[in-house]
C-alpha positions as MATLAB code, in Angstrom:
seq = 'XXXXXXXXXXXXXXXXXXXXXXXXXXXXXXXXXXXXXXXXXXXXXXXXXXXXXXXXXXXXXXXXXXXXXXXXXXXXXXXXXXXXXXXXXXXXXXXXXXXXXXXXXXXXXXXXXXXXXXXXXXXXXXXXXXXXXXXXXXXXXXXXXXXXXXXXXXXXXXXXXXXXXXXX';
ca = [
      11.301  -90.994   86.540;
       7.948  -91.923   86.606;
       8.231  -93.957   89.596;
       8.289  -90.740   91.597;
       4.744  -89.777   90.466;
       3.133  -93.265   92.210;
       2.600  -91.760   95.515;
       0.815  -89.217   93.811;
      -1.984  -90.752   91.992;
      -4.133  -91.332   94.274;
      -4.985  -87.161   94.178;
      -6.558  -87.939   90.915;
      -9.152  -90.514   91.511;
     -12.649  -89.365   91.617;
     -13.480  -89.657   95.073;
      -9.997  -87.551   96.182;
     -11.419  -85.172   93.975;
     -14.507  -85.364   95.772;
     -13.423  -85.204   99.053;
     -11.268  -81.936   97.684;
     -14.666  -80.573   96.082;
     -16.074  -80.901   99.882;
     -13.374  -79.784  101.734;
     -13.744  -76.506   99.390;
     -17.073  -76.177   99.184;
     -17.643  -75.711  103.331;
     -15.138  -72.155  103.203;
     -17.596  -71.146   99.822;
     -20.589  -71.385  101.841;
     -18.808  -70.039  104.638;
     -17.899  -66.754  102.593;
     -21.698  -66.686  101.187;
     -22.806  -66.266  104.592;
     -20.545  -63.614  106.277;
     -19.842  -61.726  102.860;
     -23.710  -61.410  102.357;
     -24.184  -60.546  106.473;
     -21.576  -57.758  106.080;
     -23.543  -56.587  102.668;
     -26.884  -56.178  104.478;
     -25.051  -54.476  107.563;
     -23.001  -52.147  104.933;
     -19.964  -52.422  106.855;
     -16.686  -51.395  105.331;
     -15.425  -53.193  102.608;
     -12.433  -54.313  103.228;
     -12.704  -58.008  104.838;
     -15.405  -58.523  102.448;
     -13.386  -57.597   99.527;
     -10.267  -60.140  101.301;
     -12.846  -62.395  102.186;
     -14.580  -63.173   98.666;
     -11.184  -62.395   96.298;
      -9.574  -65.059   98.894;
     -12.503  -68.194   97.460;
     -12.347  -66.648   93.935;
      -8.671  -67.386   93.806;
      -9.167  -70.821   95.285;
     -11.989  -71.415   92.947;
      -9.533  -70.478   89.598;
      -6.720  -72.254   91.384;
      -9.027  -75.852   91.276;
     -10.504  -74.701   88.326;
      -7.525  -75.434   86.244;
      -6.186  -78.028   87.957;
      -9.676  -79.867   87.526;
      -9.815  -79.081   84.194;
      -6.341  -80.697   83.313;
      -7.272  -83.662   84.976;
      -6.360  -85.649   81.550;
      -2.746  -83.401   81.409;
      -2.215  -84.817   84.910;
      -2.627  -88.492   84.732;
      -0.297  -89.092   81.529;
       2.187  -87.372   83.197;
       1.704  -89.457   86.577;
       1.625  -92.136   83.434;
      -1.899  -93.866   84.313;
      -3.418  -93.331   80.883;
      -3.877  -96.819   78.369;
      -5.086  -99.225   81.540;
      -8.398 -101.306   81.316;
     -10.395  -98.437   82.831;
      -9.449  -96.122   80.063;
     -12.679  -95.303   78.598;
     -13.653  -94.591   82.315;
     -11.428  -92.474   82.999;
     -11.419  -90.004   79.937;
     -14.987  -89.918   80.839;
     -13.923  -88.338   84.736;
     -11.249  -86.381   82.500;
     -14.374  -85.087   80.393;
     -16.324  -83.905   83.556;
     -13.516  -82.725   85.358;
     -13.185  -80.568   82.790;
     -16.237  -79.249   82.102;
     -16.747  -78.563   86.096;
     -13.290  -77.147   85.750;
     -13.950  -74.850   83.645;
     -16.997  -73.908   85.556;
     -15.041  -72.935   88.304;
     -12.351  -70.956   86.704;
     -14.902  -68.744   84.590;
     -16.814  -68.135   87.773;
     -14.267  -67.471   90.221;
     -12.058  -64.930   87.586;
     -15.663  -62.810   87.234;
     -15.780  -62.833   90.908;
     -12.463  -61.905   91.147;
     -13.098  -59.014   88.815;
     -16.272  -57.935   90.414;
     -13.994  -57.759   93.730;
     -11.176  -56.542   92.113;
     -13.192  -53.053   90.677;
     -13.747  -52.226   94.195;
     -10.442  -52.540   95.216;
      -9.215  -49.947   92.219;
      -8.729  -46.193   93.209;
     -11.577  -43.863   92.418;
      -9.480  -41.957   89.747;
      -9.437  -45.249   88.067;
     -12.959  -46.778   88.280;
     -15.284  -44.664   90.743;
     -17.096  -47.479   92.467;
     -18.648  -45.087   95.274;
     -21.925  -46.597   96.001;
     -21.567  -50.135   94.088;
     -19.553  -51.993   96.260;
     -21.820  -54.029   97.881;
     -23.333  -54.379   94.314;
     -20.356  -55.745   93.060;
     -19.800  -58.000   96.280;
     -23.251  -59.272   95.873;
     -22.461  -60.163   92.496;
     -19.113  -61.612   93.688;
     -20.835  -63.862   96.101;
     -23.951  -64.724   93.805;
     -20.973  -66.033   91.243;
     -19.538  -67.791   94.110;
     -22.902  -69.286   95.395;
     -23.313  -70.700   91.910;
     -19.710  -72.215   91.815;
     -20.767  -74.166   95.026;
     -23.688  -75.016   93.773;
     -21.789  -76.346   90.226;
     -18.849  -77.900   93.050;
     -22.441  -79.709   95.357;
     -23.480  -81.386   91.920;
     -19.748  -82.698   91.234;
     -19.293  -84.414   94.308;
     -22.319  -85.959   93.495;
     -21.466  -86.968   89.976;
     -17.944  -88.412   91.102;
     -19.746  -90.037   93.795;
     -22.074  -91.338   91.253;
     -19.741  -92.381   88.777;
     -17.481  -94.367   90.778;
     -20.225  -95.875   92.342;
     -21.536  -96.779   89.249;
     -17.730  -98.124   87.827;
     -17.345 -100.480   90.643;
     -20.712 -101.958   90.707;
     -19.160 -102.708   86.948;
     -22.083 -100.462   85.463;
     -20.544  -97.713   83.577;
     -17.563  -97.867   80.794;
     -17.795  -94.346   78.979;
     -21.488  -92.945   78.950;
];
């Protein structure tokens, strides 16, 4: 059965990850930008709210699958080759970024989430674009955390196939 999982691992190698860590990181910055431009214009809510609860899901979503990165590859059944001692260390930072991103993206989901919640329930009348601008500062430092991963991947396997790094 595990046959089936071969055309798959390639989406756990560290520069797939990387390249997924990049492709993400472009609609973060996006959101920084437009969330914080509808902030300082104080118009309504709404898209804002969409906007930033839309990356804080993706951010949780990669999150945990970063953070089982180890889970993943004994089930694809790559664990025990020559690289091993490599690759627990990728496991390691995948996730400690991993859990990065979760944590960050469920308080900005939270922060986004109070404004969405009726009055009668939590009265956020004059601190949404508090909470948004808290939403989007969490989210500017998840791309900041997801900017220094692609570099450590990068760094890593650069580092692997010059023959340079086992398990540091």
């Amino acid at each position: 059965m595990r046959f089936l999982f071969v055309p798959l691992r390639p989406l756990i190698s560290p520069a797939f990850i990387a390249l997924v860590n990049a492709a993400i990181l472009i609609p973060m910055v996006l959101t920084i930008i437009d969330v914080m431009k509808s902030v300082n214009r104080h118009v309504d809510t709404h898209e804002p709210v969409t906007i930033t609860s839309t990356i804080a899901l993706i951010m949780i979503g990669w999150g945990v699958t970063l953070e089982e990165r180890a889970v993943i590859r004994r089930r694809f059944g790559v664990t025990g080759r020559s690289d091993e001692a490599w690759q627990v260390h990728i496991d390691e930072m995948c996730h400690e970024y991993g859990v990065a991103q979760l944590v960050l993206g469920l308080f900005a989901e939270i922060a986004v989430a109070m404004i969405s919640l009726p009055d009668r329930i939590v009265n956020t009348v004059g601190y949404e674009y508090s909470l948004l601008t808290l939403a989007v500062v969490l989210i500017a430092i998840g791309a900041l955390i997801q900017a220094r991963h692609v570099f450590a991947l990068m760094s890593a396997l650069w580092r692997h196939r010059r023959g340079g790094e086992t398990a540091s």
